[in-house]
Amino acid sequence: MTASIHRLSITLLILLGFSFTAHAETKHAEKKSAETAYQGAPSPIKSGQQVITPGAPTLTAAEFEHAKTIFFQRCAGCHGVLRKGATGKPLTPDITQAKGTEYLKVFINFGSPAGMPNWGTSGDLTEAEVDLMARYIQHEPPVPPEWGMEEMKASWQVLTKPEDRPVKQMNKLNLKNLFSVTLRDTGQIALIDGDSKKIVKVIKTGYAVHISRISSSGRYLFVIGRDARINLVDLWMKEPANVAEIKVGLEARSVETSKFKGYEDKYAIAGTYWPPQFVIMDGDTLEPLKIKSTRGMTVDTQEYHPEPRVAAIVASHEHPEFIVNVKETGKVLMVNYSDLKNLNITSIDAARFLHDGGWDSTKRYFMSAANKSNKIAVIDSREDKLTALVDVGKIPHPGRGANFIDKKYGPVWATSHLGDASISLIGTDPVKHKKNAWKVVRTLQGQGGGSLFIKTHPKSSNLWVDTALNPDPKIHQSIAVYDINNLDKGFVVLPIAEMAQLGEGPKRVVQPEYNTAGDEVWFSVWNGKEQTSAIVVIDDKTRKLKKVIKDKRLVTPTGKFNIYNTQHDVY
């Protein structure tokens, strides 16, 4: 069998709920890595098996397997593999059985303004699947297996060795204005030339790519899917292509590369939702070097949590450190990578349910959203300590956030929210605007809840806010834009999906992303897998339509990452 079939086999075995006994563990100790990958990794946990839960509706074995796959793909990211809750509410049987099947069906079908997608009415789930999921979540969740160094190395492949790669850029692409675009449901990214607006390459990656990150040098693109597969793409090759890949767990969201002077491109790090851990890898090959579990006590009640998932990771500009958000325990880990054999980690107590975030304009302070705690944790990366916990709106979800100068309050960083229509502006200048620092100085009202991303650019006077998860089509198919110099005026609505002229489908408008020059802003119009999607390009100065990018290869586009802006943390 080929290595790719080996890797596919282990993934399918896990998703289908196979477990492995102590006898299998003993046998695997004697096997080589490729065979281990094919046979399935050992685990002391009997994972993924159907549990007949008292009081829960009946499920056949086939229904259980189908529902388990749907939950992994659509639900686990917010509610957790063990359904303990984070961005989404807990879905343990004591809660779901009390609600009942009919109530759960309505909620799954129609969603909520607080950010729960309308899975049924959007067409993502059929009526039968909505009913299935309402029954499934009343049962105990299956526990998946662990994933350690043996499993990682069994999945790791160097497709082109570093010594066989080019020593200079071999193509004529303007890499500074290249976009890496997630094609969510095809397990691919599309590289789109920001100048010509043409797709230059579609590259196979993991399932539901979450983010793309660029190396400090601007050469390597790191792509991580929700299935925890990382692809390393060399943008210098005649045709950009995968040069290495690895699967670091079963579910993941974050990857980052070292940026501190002297360590550029040396290391990469990835954090997983399951198992709850992170791994530091070689930056040229993705060879796994060091794994660290995140299981431990929560910052508030000091009780043990079995599933503290790794959310956002950013690379410090102040020290050779990665800054790691641990969601359920509420800890921010300052991971010093200068000596991996004697790994030094400073643990900062922040607030539970840490998720995404980004830098303030000075790139000293990491603004980290603790979403279900309704707070922004301000982390001083120079001093490695918590500067402030700022109360904001309901379930902040900023992406990287937005930095700009407020005419009245000075430098601010902004977040929008999943749970309400507010946009919170936090003062970020403790020197010249000390009285405004680390406080919400202004609250704007947007279109509604369900926002995933907020964005501006140093050269722009516009602030763009999406509402992609709002159940109201008029809201999730449009974008709100504010004039930074006249925030009291309120927002203007642009009908982005209507501009794309796509026909039927949910047509969610998601993630504003600027080009390198800061004079264009790109939006994904995320439609159903069998429907037509598009990217809409708006002239930032005039707010007029500039281009609609349509291509049969643009299947369910979501996140877009401009290479230069991502490389230099421009937002």
C-alpha positions as a Python dict, from the first residue, in 0.01 Angstrom:
ca = {
    (1, 'M'): (0, 0, 0),
    (2, 'T'): (110, 358, -56),
    (3, 'A'): (180, 593, 233),
    (4, 'S'): (-127, 802, 146),
    (5, 'I'): (-352, 496, 179),
    (6, 'H'): (-192, 418, 514),
    (7, 'R'): (-269, 768, 638),
    (8, 'L'): (-625, 757, 505),
    (9, 'S'): (-682, 420, 672),
    (10, 'I'): (-588, 540, 1019),
    (11, 'T'): (-812, 847, 982),
    (12, 'L'): (-1109, 639, 871),
    (13, 'L'): (-1055, 386, 1148),
    (14, 'I'): (-1065, 661, 1407),
    (15, 'L'): (-1367, 841, 1262),
    (16, 'L'): (-1552, 511, 1241),
    (17, 'G'): (-1489, 445, 1609),
    (18, 'F'): (-1241, 157, 1617),
    (19, 'S'): (-1067, 97, 1948),
    (20, 'F'): (-752, -92, 2022),
    (21, 'T'): (-680, -334, 2304),
    (22, 'A'): (-377, -386, 2528),
    (23, 'H'): (-290, -686, 2310),
    (24, 'A'): (-281, -457, 2005),
    (25, 'E'): (-63, -212, 2197),
    (26, 'T'): (194, -484, 2267),
    (27, 'K'): (198, -586, 1902),
    (28, 'H'): (236, -227, 1780),
    (29, 'A'): (549, -181, 1989),
    (30, 'E'): (719, -428, 1755),
    (31, 'K'): (591, -279, 1429),
    (32, 'K'): (736, -13, 1207),
    (33, 'S'): (562, 322, 1176),
    (34, 'A'): (397, 267, 836),
    (35, 'E'): (238, -58, 948),
    (36, 'T'): (129, 109, 1272),
    (37, 'A'): (-49, 378, 1071),
    (38, 'Y'): (-234, 117, 870),
    (39, 'Q'): (-333, -103, 1163),
    (40, 'G'): (-438, 187, 1388),
    (41, 'A'): (-262, 343, 1683),
    (42, 'P'): (-289, 191, 2032),
    (43, 'S'): (-502, 362, 2293),
    (44, 'P'): (-589, 266, 2650),
    (45, 'I'): (-934, 416, 2592),
    (46, 'K'): (-1207, 213, 2425),
    (47, 'S'): (-1280, 492, 2185),
    (48, 'G'): (-1573, 583, 1971),
    (49, 'Q'): (-1797, 290, 2062),
    (50, 'Q'): (-2170, 345, 2078),
    (51, 'V'): (-2299, 375, 2433),
    (52, 'I'): (-2668, 304, 2496),
    (53, 'T'): (-2753, 593, 2726),
    (54, 'P'): (-3054, 556, 2958),
    (55, 'G'): (-3333, 798, 2869),
    (56, 'A'): (-3198, 877, 2522),
    (57, 'P'): (-3385, 808, 2196),
    (58, 'T'): (-3297, 494, 2004),
    (59, 'L'): (-3017, 506, 1746),
    (60, 'T'): (-2910, 228, 1515),
    (61, 'A'): (-2538, 158, 1480),
    (62, 'A'): (-2542, 310, 1130),
    (63, 'E'): (-2719, 623, 1255),
    (64, 'F'): (-2467, 658, 1537),
    (65, 'E'): (-2174, 644, 1294),
    (66, 'H'): (-2332, 899, 1059),
    (67, 'A'): (-2415, 1136, 1344),
    (68, 'K'): (-2065, 1103, 1488),
    (69, 'T'): (-1913, 1212, 1158),
    (70, 'I'): (-2148, 1512, 1132),
    (71, 'F'): (-2067, 1616, 1488),
    (72, 'F'): (-1692, 1599, 1420),
    (73, 'Q'): (-1724, 1805, 1102),
    (74, 'R'): (-1981, 2063, 1210),
    (75, 'C'): (-2024, 2077, 1587),
    (76, 'A'): (-1713, 1974, 1781),
    (77, 'G'): (-1530, 2299, 1715),
    (78, 'C'): (-1773, 2500, 1926),
    (79, 'H'): (-1913, 2241, 2167),
    (80, 'G'): (-1603, 2024, 2219),
    (81, 'V'): (-1531, 1660, 2141),
    (82, 'L'): (-1655, 1566, 2488),
    (83, 'R'): (-1939, 1822, 2455),
    (84, 'K'): (-1834, 2016, 2763),
    (85, 'G'): (-1898, 2346, 2582),
    (86, 'A'): (-1686, 2654, 2506),
    (87, 'T'): (-1796, 2890, 2228),
    (88, 'G'): (-2110, 2678, 2211),
    (89, 'K'): (-2313, 2554, 2505),
    (90, 'P'): (-2248, 2220, 2679),
    (91, 'L'): (-2432, 1930, 2515),
    (92, 'T'): (-2401, 1661, 2780),
    (93, 'P'): (-2694, 1417, 2816),
    (94, 'D'): (-2814, 1565, 3147),
    (95, 'I'): (-2880, 1890, 2959),
    (96, 'T'): (-2995, 1761, 2620),
    (97, 'Q'): (-3233, 1496, 2749),
    (98, 'A'): (-3406, 1759, 2965),
    (99, 'K'): (-3461, 1973, 2654),
    (100, 'G'): (-3611, 1690, 2452),
    (101, 'T'): (-3588, 1593, 2086),
    (102, 'E'): (-3841, 1842, 1947),
    (103, 'Y'): (-3678, 2141, 2118),
    (104, 'L'): (-3334, 2034, 1997),
    (105, 'K'): (-3460, 1989, 1641),
    (106, 'V'): (-3592, 2346, 1632),
    (107, 'F'): (-3266, 2487, 1767),
    (108, 'I'): (-3050, 2289, 1523),
    (109, 'N'): (-3279, 2372, 1233),
    (110, 'F'): (-3319, 2749, 1287),
    (111, 'G'): (-3007, 2844, 1485),
    (112, 'S'): (-2996, 3155, 1704),
    (113, 'P'): (-2885, 3519, 1679),
    (114, 'A'): (-2616, 3434, 1937),
    (115, 'G'): (-2415, 3251, 1674),
    (116, 'M'): (-2559, 2900, 1647),
    (117, 'P'): (-2581, 2836, 1270),
    (118, 'N'): (-2918, 2748, 1118),
    (119, 'W'): (-2799, 2407, 1004),
    (120, 'G'): (-3136, 2296, 871),
    (121, 'T'): (-3281, 2602, 699),
    (122, 'S'): (-2943, 2681, 543),
    (123, 'G'): (-2944, 2342, 368),
    (124, 'D'): (-2627, 2217, 541),
    (125, 'L'): (-2825, 1937, 709),
    (126, 'T'): (-3131, 1758, 574),
    (127, 'E'): (-3451, 1729, 778),
    (128, 'A'): (-3357, 1368, 857),
    (129, 'E'): (-3007, 1472, 968),
    (130, 'V'): (-3148, 1744, 1194),
    (131, 'D'): (-3366, 1479, 1359),
    (132, 'L'): (-3068, 1245, 1381),
    (133, 'M'): (-2846, 1504, 1553),
    (134, 'A'): (-3121, 1594, 1799),
    (135, 'R'): (-3131, 1229, 1905),
    (136, 'Y'): (-2755, 1173, 1891),
    (137, 'I'): (-2659, 1451, 2134),
    (138, 'Q'): (-2883, 1296, 2400),
    (139, 'H'): (-2637, 1005, 2419),
    (140, 'E'): (-2299, 1000, 2594),
    (141, 'P'): (-2024, 1124, 2357),
    (142, 'P'): (-1774, 865, 2231),
    (143, 'V'): (-1417, 930, 2349),
    (144, 'P'): (-1157, 934, 2069),
    (145, 'P'): (-805, 789, 2104),
    (146, 'E'): (-488, 975, 2193),
    (147, 'W'): (-236, 1078, 1928),
    (148, 'G'): (132, 1083, 2021),
    (149, 'M'): (477, 1084, 1867),
    (150, 'E'): (440, 739, 1710),
    (151, 'E'): (119, 837, 1530),
    (152, 'M'): (261, 1171, 1422),
    (153, 'K'): (575, 1016, 1276),
    (154, 'A'): (369, 749, 1100),
    (155, 'S'): (176, 1026, 922),
    (156, 'W'): (478, 1252, 856),
    (157, 'Q'): (609, 1279, 501),
    (158, 'V'): (880, 1493, 345),
    (159, 'L'): (775, 1504, -18),
    (160, 'T'): (1066, 1721, -134),
    (161, 'K'): (1376, 1735, 82),
    (162, 'P'): (1508, 2082, 174),
    (163, 'E'): (1828, 2024, -26),
    (164, 'D'): (1619, 1947, -336),
    (165, 'R'): (1417, 2268, -316),
    (166, 'P'): (1503, 2586, -510),
    (167, 'V'): (1744, 2840, -361),
    (168, 'K'): (1547, 3133, -507),
    (169, 'Q'): (1193, 3202, -629),
    (170, 'M'): (1143, 3008, -954),
    (171, 'N'): (809, 3159, -1057),
    (172, 'K'): (693, 3509, -1148),
    (173, 'L'): (416, 3533, -889),
    (174, 'N'): (387, 3851, -685),
    (175, 'L'): (407, 3663, -357),
    (176, 'K'): (341, 3978, -154),
    (177, 'N'): (-8, 4005, -301),
    (178, 'L'): (-92, 3635, -319),
    (179, 'F'): (-396, 3503, -130),
    (180, 'S'): (-434, 3158, 23),
    (181, 'V'): (-807, 3084, 12),
    (182, 'T'): (-970, 2803, 208),
    (183, 'L'): (-1197, 2575, 2),
    (184, 'R'): (-1364, 2432, 307),
    (185, 'D'): (-1555, 2128, 183),
    (186, 'T'): (-1306, 2006, -78),
    (187, 'G'): (-1003, 1988, 151),
    (188, 'Q'): (-806, 2231, -62),
    (189, 'I'): (-667, 2582, -79),
    (190, 'A'): (-671, 2805, -385),
    (191, 'L'): (-376, 3036, -441),
    (192, 'I'): (-519, 3349, -603),
    (193, 'D'): (-309, 3624, -760),
    (194, 'G'): (-422, 3947, -597),
    (195, 'D'): (-321, 4148, -904),
    (196, 'S'): (-494, 3950, -1180),
    (197, 'K'): (-764, 3796, -952),
    (198, 'K'): (-694, 3457, -1116),
    (199, 'I'): (-651, 3119, -947),
    (200, 'V'): (-289, 3017, -1005),
    (201, 'K'): (-297, 2682, -823),
    (202, 'V'): (-532, 2460, -625),
    (203, 'I'): (-349, 2249, -366),
    (204, 'K'): (-479, 1946, -179),
    (205, 'T'): (-476, 1990, 199),
    (206, 'G'): (-662, 1861, 504),
    (207, 'Y'): (-1036, 1878, 565),
    (208, 'A'): (-1191, 2221, 633),
    (209, 'V'): (-871, 2426, 640),
    (210, 'H'): (-890, 2663, 934),
    (211, 'I'): (-598, 2897, 879),
    (212, 'S'): (-298, 2960, 657),
    (213, 'R'): (19, 3106, 807),
    (214, 'I'): (330, 3226, 628),
    (215, 'S'): (688, 3175, 745),
    (216, 'S'): (894, 3472, 861),
    (217, 'S'): (1087, 3469, 532),
    (218, 'G'): (768, 3471, 324),
    (219, 'R'): (864, 3148, 147),
    (220, 'Y'): (667, 2872, 320),
    (221, 'L'): (292, 2854, 363),
    (222, 'F'): (166, 2645, 655),
    (223, 'V'): (-192, 2522, 619),
    (224, 'I'): (-382, 2335, 891),
    (225, 'G'): (-718, 2163, 850),
    (226, 'R'): (-973, 2082, 1115),
    (227, 'D'): (-868, 1721, 1076),
    (228, 'A'): (-526, 1829, 1217),
    (229, 'R'): (-339, 1772, 892),
    (230, 'I'): (-67, 2028, 822),
    (231, 'N'): (62, 2094, 471),
    (232, 'L'): (385, 2282, 408),
    (233, 'V'): (371, 2461, 73),
    (234, 'D'): (686, 2599, -91),
    (235, 'L'): (592, 2918, -274),
    (236, 'W'): (934, 2942, -444),
    (237, 'M'): (885, 2634, -662),
    (238, 'K'): (805, 2677, -1031),
    (239, 'E'): (454, 2574, -933),
    (240, 'P'): (390, 2610, -558),
    (241, 'A'): (338, 2265, -410),
    (242, 'N'): (332, 2060, -92),
    (243, 'V'): (683, 1971, 24),
    (244, 'A'): (592, 1812, 360),
    (245, 'E'): (287, 1709, 558),
    (246, 'I'): (193, 1563, 894),
    (247, 'K'): (-119, 1482, 1093),
    (248, 'V'): (-74, 1613, 1448),
    (249, 'G'): (-401, 1489, 1601),
    (250, 'L'): (-766, 1430, 1520),
    (251, 'E'): (-895, 1787, 1531),
    (252, 'A'): (-707, 2116, 1524),
    (253, 'R'): (-728, 2488, 1453),
    (254, 'S'): (-389, 2656, 1487),
    (255, 'V'): (-43, 2663, 1334),
    (256, 'E'): (231, 2927, 1357),
    (257, 'T'): (603, 2970, 1279),
    (258, 'S'): (892, 3123, 1472),
    (259, 'K'): (955, 3492, 1402),
    (260, 'F'): (1203, 3611, 1665),
    (261, 'K'): (1537, 3735, 1530),
    (262, 'G'): (1778, 3445, 1484),
    (263, 'Y'): (1498, 3187, 1478),
    (264, 'E'): (1321, 3288, 1156),
    (265, 'D'): (1166, 2980, 987),
    (266, 'K'): (1343, 2748, 1235),
    (267, 'Y'): (1035, 2606, 1409),
    (268, 'A'): (664, 2559, 1356),
    (269, 'I'): (402, 2488, 1621),
    (270, 'A'): (54, 2339, 1597),
    (271, 'G'): (-212, 2310, 1863),
    (272, 'T'): (-488, 2052, 1862),
    (273, 'Y'): (-843, 2032, 1989),
    (274, 'W'): (-800, 1657, 2027),
    (275, 'P'): (-588, 1539, 2191),
    (276, 'P'): (-553, 1859, 2398),
    (277, 'Q'): (-185, 1934, 2331),
    (278, 'F'): (59, 2120, 2109),
    (279, 'V'): (362, 2005, 1913),
    (280, 'I'): (674, 2193, 1806),
    (281, 'M'): (812, 2088, 1467),
    (282, 'D'): (1107, 2155, 1241),
    (283, 'G'): (1021, 2456, 1024),
    (284, 'D'): (1161, 2309, 702),
    (285, 'T'): (1029, 1954, 725),
    (286, 'L'): (749, 1941, 987),
    (287, 'E'): (939, 1673, 1178),
    (288, 'P'): (770, 1655, 1522),
    (289, 'L'): (1020, 1744, 1794),
    (290, 'K'): (834, 1813, 2118),
    (291, 'I'): (478, 1740, 2234),
    (292, 'K'): (323, 1907, 2537),
    (293, 'S'): (-16, 1822, 2690),
    (294, 'T'): (-245, 2104, 2803),
    (295, 'R'): (-463, 1903, 3042),
    (296, 'G'): (-487, 2060, 3385),
    (297, 'M'): (-677, 2285, 3623),
    (298, 'T'): (-904, 2573, 3529),
    (299, 'V'): (-805, 2927, 3632),
    (300, 'D'): (-1127, 2996, 3823),
    (301, 'T'): (-1257, 2688, 4008),
    (302, 'Q'): (-918, 2510, 4002),
    (303, 'E'): (-1082, 2186, 3891),
    (304, 'Y'): (-932, 1938, 3648),
    (305, 'H'): (-1044, 1964, 3287),
    (306, 'P'): (-994, 1666, 3053),
    (307, 'E'): (-1020, 1860, 2726),
    (308, 'P'): (-844, 2201, 2735),
    (309, 'R'): (-814, 2261, 2362),
    (310, 'V'): (-546, 2475, 2199),
    (311, 'A'): (-696, 2769, 2015),
    (312, 'A'): (-503, 3068, 1874),
    (313, 'I'): (-122, 3065, 1863),
    (314, 'V'): (89, 3370, 1776),
    (315, 'A'): (466, 3414, 1750),
    (316, 'S'): (620, 3667, 1987),
    (317, 'H'): (826, 3957, 1849),
    (318, 'E'): (982, 4019, 2193),
    (319, 'H'): (1128, 3676, 2282),
    (320, 'P'): (1185, 3337, 2116),
    (321, 'E'): (839, 3233, 2226),
    (322, 'F'): (508, 3105, 2100),
    (323, 'I'): (199, 3239, 2276),
    (324, 'V'): (-55, 2961, 2313),
    (325, 'N'): (-422, 3004, 2410),
    (326, 'V'): (-557, 2709, 2611),
    (327, 'K'): (-931, 2736, 2575),
    (328, 'E'): (-1105, 2554, 2860),
    (329, 'T'): (-853, 2618, 3139),
    (330, 'G'): (-817, 2987, 3053),
    (331, 'K'): (-438, 2984, 3052),
    (332, 'V'): (-205, 3163, 2813),
    (333, 'L'): (121, 2973, 2774),
    (334, 'M'): (441, 3159, 2683),
    (335, 'V'): (639, 2872, 2528),
    (336, 'N'): (1010, 2953, 2497),
    (337, 'Y'): (1159, 2751, 2209),
    (338, 'S'): (1525, 2847, 2259),
    (339, 'D'): (1595, 2511, 2430),
    (340, 'L'): (1350, 2234, 2342),
    (341, 'K'): (1520, 1978, 2564),
    (342, 'N'): (1459, 2201, 2866),
    (343, 'L'): (1134, 2358, 2754),
    (344, 'N'): (1048, 2666, 2957),
    (345, 'I'): (678, 2759, 2973),
    (346, 'T'): (539, 3059, 3159),
    (347, 'S'): (173, 3002, 3240),
    (348, 'I'): (-46, 3314, 3268),
    (349, 'D'): (-390, 3289, 3428),
    (350, 'A'): (-638, 3480, 3210),
    (351, 'A'): (-1003, 3374, 3173),
    (352, 'R'): (-1173, 3056, 3060),
    (353, 'F'): (-1269, 2983, 2701),
    (354, 'L'): (-979, 3160, 2532),
    (355, 'H'): (-1022, 3148, 2157),
    (356, 'D'): (-884, 3385, 1892),
    (357, 'G'): (-710, 3722, 1903),
    (358, 'G'): (-431, 3934, 1763),
    (359, 'W'): (-171, 4201, 1831),
    (360, 'D'): (-223, 4563, 1918),
    (361, 'S'): (-60, 4810, 1677),
    (362, 'T'): (278, 4794, 1858),
    (363, 'K'): (289, 4411, 1844),
    (364, 'R'): (373, 4405, 2214),
    (365, 'Y'): (30, 4327, 2356),
    (366, 'F'): (-164, 4017, 2256),
    (367, 'M'): (-539, 4083, 2268),
    (368, 'S'): (-696, 3744, 2338),
    (369, 'A'): (-1071, 3678, 2334),
    (370, 'A'): (-1206, 3463, 2619),
    (371, 'N'): (-1533, 3421, 2437),
    (372, 'K'): (-1779, 3262, 2680),
    (373, 'S'): (-1629, 3470, 2962),
    (374, 'N'): (-1713, 3784, 2760),
    (375, 'K'): (-1365, 3925, 2816),
    (376, 'I'): (-1051, 4025, 2630),
    (377, 'A'): (-728, 3924, 2803),
    (378, 'V'): (-440, 4167, 2740),
    (379, 'I'): (-107, 3982, 2750),
    (380, 'D'): (219, 4179, 2769),
    (381, 'S'): (458, 3972, 2556),
    (382, 'R'): (761, 4174, 2671),
    (383, 'E'): (702, 4114, 3042),
    (384, 'D'): (521, 3780, 3000),
    (385, 'K'): (232, 3876, 3224),
    (386, 'L'): (-136, 3963, 3224),
    (387, 'T'): (-192, 4338, 3185),
    (388, 'A'): (-572, 4346, 3205),
    (389, 'L'): (-899, 4158, 3168),
    (390, 'V'): (-1146, 4377, 2981),
    (391, 'D'): (-1521, 4313, 2991),
    (392, 'V'): (-1674, 4333, 2643),
    (393, 'G'): (-1994, 4214, 2471),
    (394, 'K'): (-2134, 3863, 2446),
    (395, 'I'): (-1896, 3601, 2301),
    (396, 'P'): (-1621, 3814, 2141),
    (397, 'H'): (-1490, 3665, 1816),
    (398, 'P'): (-1246, 3913, 1659),
    (399, 'G'): (-1037, 3691, 1435),
    (400, 'R'): (-718, 3897, 1464),
    (401, 'G'): (-917, 4211, 1548),
    (402, 'A'): (-873, 4559, 1401),
    (403, 'N'): (-626, 4834, 1498),
    (404, 'F'): (-688, 5200, 1419),
    (405, 'I'): (-676, 5553, 1564),
    (406, 'D'): (-999, 5672, 1724),
    (407, 'K'): (-1019, 6052, 1681),
    (408, 'K'): (-1128, 6094, 2043),
    (409, 'Y'): (-960, 5810, 2231),
    (410, 'G'): (-638, 5741, 2041),
    (411, 'P'): (-511, 5396, 1938),
    (412, 'V'): (-775, 5123, 1978),
    (413, 'W'): (-821, 4755, 1900),
    (414, 'A'): (-1169, 4637, 1807),
    (415, 'T'): (-1363, 4313, 1840),
    (416, 'S'): (-1708, 4211, 1717),
    (417, 'H'): (-1921, 3941, 1881),
    (418, 'L'): (-2099, 3616, 1809),
    (419, 'G'): (-2359, 3668, 2081),
    (420, 'D'): (-2475, 4025, 2026),
    (421, 'A'): (-2462, 4312, 1778),
    (422, 'S'): (-2201, 4519, 1964),
    (423, 'I'): (-1849, 4612, 1856),
    (424, 'S'): (-1612, 4693, 2144),
    (425, 'L'): (-1324, 4938, 2099),
    (426, 'I'): (-1045, 4900, 2358),
    (427, 'G'): (-780, 5167, 2417),
    (428, 'T'): (-429, 5026, 2362),
    (429, 'D'): (-190, 5314, 2437),
    (430, 'P'): (-70, 5308, 2800),
    (431, 'V'): (181, 5591, 2737),
    (432, 'K'): (16, 5884, 2558),
    (433, 'H'): (-346, 5783, 2634),
    (434, 'K'): (-301, 5620, 2973),
    (435, 'K'): (-651, 5694, 3102),
    (436, 'N'): (-801, 5509, 2804),
    (437, 'A'): (-567, 5210, 2810),
    (438, 'W'): (-718, 4864, 2852),
    (439, 'K'): (-1075, 4993, 2875),
    (440, 'V'): (-1372, 4979, 2639),
    (441, 'V'): (-1373, 5342, 2526),
    (442, 'R'): (-1651, 5311, 2271),
    (443, 'T'): (-1923, 5058, 2186),
    (444, 'L'): (-2072, 5051, 1836),
    (445, 'Q'): (-2392, 4876, 1736),
    (446, 'G'): (-2379, 4653, 1432),
    (447, 'Q'): (-2630, 4459, 1223),
    (448, 'G'): (-2670, 4170, 1464),
    (449, 'G'): (-2499, 3879, 1636),
    (450, 'G'): (-2311, 3606, 1457),
    (451, 'S'): (-2000, 3802, 1365),
    (452, 'L'): (-1682, 3607, 1299),
    (453, 'F'): (-1441, 3874, 1174),
    (454, 'I'): (-1372, 4246, 1194),
    (455, 'K'): (-1109, 4413, 978),
    (456, 'T'): (-937, 4736, 878),
    (457, 'H'): (-595, 4832, 739),
    (458, 'P'): (-340, 5101, 832),
    (459, 'K'): (-405, 5273, 498),
    (460, 'S'): (-786, 5253, 523),
    (461, 'S'): (-1051, 5466, 693),
    (462, 'N'): (-1307, 5182, 680),
    (463, 'L'): (-1396, 4925, 947),
    (464, 'W'): (-1567, 4613, 809),
    (465, 'V'): (-1775, 4370, 1019),
    (466, 'D'): (-1926, 4044, 895),
    (467, 'T'): (-2226, 3860, 1047),
    (468, 'A'): (-2178, 3524, 877),
    (469, 'L'): (-2350, 3313, 1144),
    (470, 'N'): (-2658, 3527, 1189),
    (471, 'P'): (-2965, 3319, 1090),
    (472, 'D'): (-3130, 3612, 906),
    (473, 'P'): (-3031, 3590, 535),
    (474, 'K'): (-3042, 3968, 493),
    (475, 'I'): (-2784, 4000, 767),
    (476, 'H'): (-2552, 3709, 689),
    (477, 'Q'): (-2553, 3793, 316),
    (478, 'S'): (-2433, 4150, 371),
    (479, 'I'): (-2153, 4343, 539),
    (480, 'A'): (-2155, 4646, 771),
    (481, 'V'): (-1893, 4916, 715),
    (482, 'Y'): (-1810, 5213, 938),
    (483, 'D'): (-1620, 5534, 864),
    (484, 'I'): (-1341, 5531, 1124),
    (485, 'N'): (-1332, 5913, 1116),
    (486, 'N'): (-1706, 5939, 1183),
    (487, 'L'): (-1802, 5641, 1397),
    (488, 'D'): (-2104, 5814, 1547),
    (489, 'K'): (-2266, 5811, 1204),
    (490, 'G'): (-2324, 5436, 1228),
    (491, 'F'): (-2277, 5173, 962),
    (492, 'V'): (-2362, 5138, 595),
    (493, 'V'): (-2479, 4799, 466),
    (494, 'L'): (-2336, 4656, 144),
    (495, 'P'): (-2528, 4362, -13),
    (496, 'I'): (-2219, 4158, -95),
    (497, 'A'): (-2400, 3832, -179),
    (498, 'E'): (-2638, 4017, -411),
    (499, 'M'): (-2339, 4166, -593),
    (500, 'A'): (-2209, 3814, -660),
    (501, 'Q'): (-2532, 3708, -838),
    (502, 'L'): (-2504, 3342, -742),
    (503, 'G'): (-2863, 3224, -742),
    (504, 'E'): (-2986, 2987, -470),
    (505, 'G'): (-2811, 2898, -147),
    (506, 'P'): (-2732, 3033, 201),
    (507, 'K'): (-2460, 3264, 58),
    (508, 'R'): (-2293, 3359, 387),
    (509, 'V'): (-2058, 3656, 357),
    (510, 'V'): (-1748, 3591, 565),
    (511, 'Q'): (-1407, 3735, 652),
    (512, 'P'): (-1303, 4070, 507),
    (513, 'E'): (-938, 4053, 401),
    (514, 'Y'): (-727, 4334, 255),
    (515, 'N'): (-482, 4319, -30),
    (516, 'T'): (-124, 4427, 35),
    (517, 'A'): (-179, 4786, -77),
    (518, 'G'): (-478, 4826, 153),
    (519, 'D'): (-699, 4962, -126),
    (520, 'E'): (-911, 4647, -182),
    (521, 'V'): (-1107, 4433, 59),
    (522, 'W'): (-1205, 4075, -33),
    (523, 'F'): (-1511, 3886, 91),
    (524, 'S'): (-1600, 3519, 59),
    (525, 'V'): (-1957, 3443, -40),
    (526, 'W'): (-1975, 3097, 114),
    (527, 'N'): (-2249, 2893, -51),
    (528, 'G'): (-2348, 2526, -32),
    (529, 'K'): (-2110, 2262, -161),
    (530, 'E'): (-2327, 2189, -464),
    (531, 'Q'): (-2398, 2559, -529),
    (532, 'T'): (-2194, 2841, -677),
    (533, 'S'): (-1970, 3042, -445),
    (534, 'A'): (-1758, 3348, -517),
    (535, 'I'): (-1516, 3606, -386),
    (536, 'V'): (-1629, 3967, -406),
    (537, 'V'): (-1363, 4239, -427),
    (538, 'I'): (-1462, 4588, -310),
    (539, 'D'): (-1272, 4911, -377),
    (540, 'D'): (-1194, 5023, -22),
    (541, 'K'): (-1201, 5395, -100),
    (542, 'T'): (-1526, 5409, -298),
    (543, 'R'): (-1692, 5102, -140),
    (544, 'K'): (-1798, 5004, -492),
    (545, 'L'): (-1780, 4660, -653),
    (546, 'K'): (-1450, 4604, -827),
    (547, 'K'): (-1452, 4235, -918),
    (548, 'V'): (-1645, 3912, -865),
    (549, 'I'): (-1416, 3609, -879),
    (550, 'K'): (-1609, 3304, -998),
    (551, 'D'): (-1454, 2972, -1082),
    (552, 'K'): (-1591, 2617, -1067),
    (553, 'R'): (-1293, 2535, -842),
    (554, 'L'): (-1406, 2790, -583),
    (555, 'V'): (-1609, 2546, -375),
    (556, 'T'): (-1720, 2677, -34),
    (557, 'P'): (-1450, 2947, 4),
    (558, 'T'): (-1421, 3081, 359),
    (559, 'G'): (-1095, 3220, 502),
    (560, 'K'): (-860, 3422, 283),
    (561, 'F'): (-506, 3506, 388),
    (562, 'N'): (-303, 3770, 210),
    (563, 'I'): (60, 3655, 222),
    (564, 'Y'): (218, 3992, 308),
    (565, 'N'): (-42, 4094, 566),
    (566, 'T'): (-30, 3755, 735),
    (567, 'Q'): (350, 3749, 734),
    (568, 'H'): (376, 4093, 897),
    (569, 'D'): (68, 4081, 1124),
    (570, 'V'): (-101, 4369, 943),
    (571, 'Y'): (-456, 4425, 1066),
}
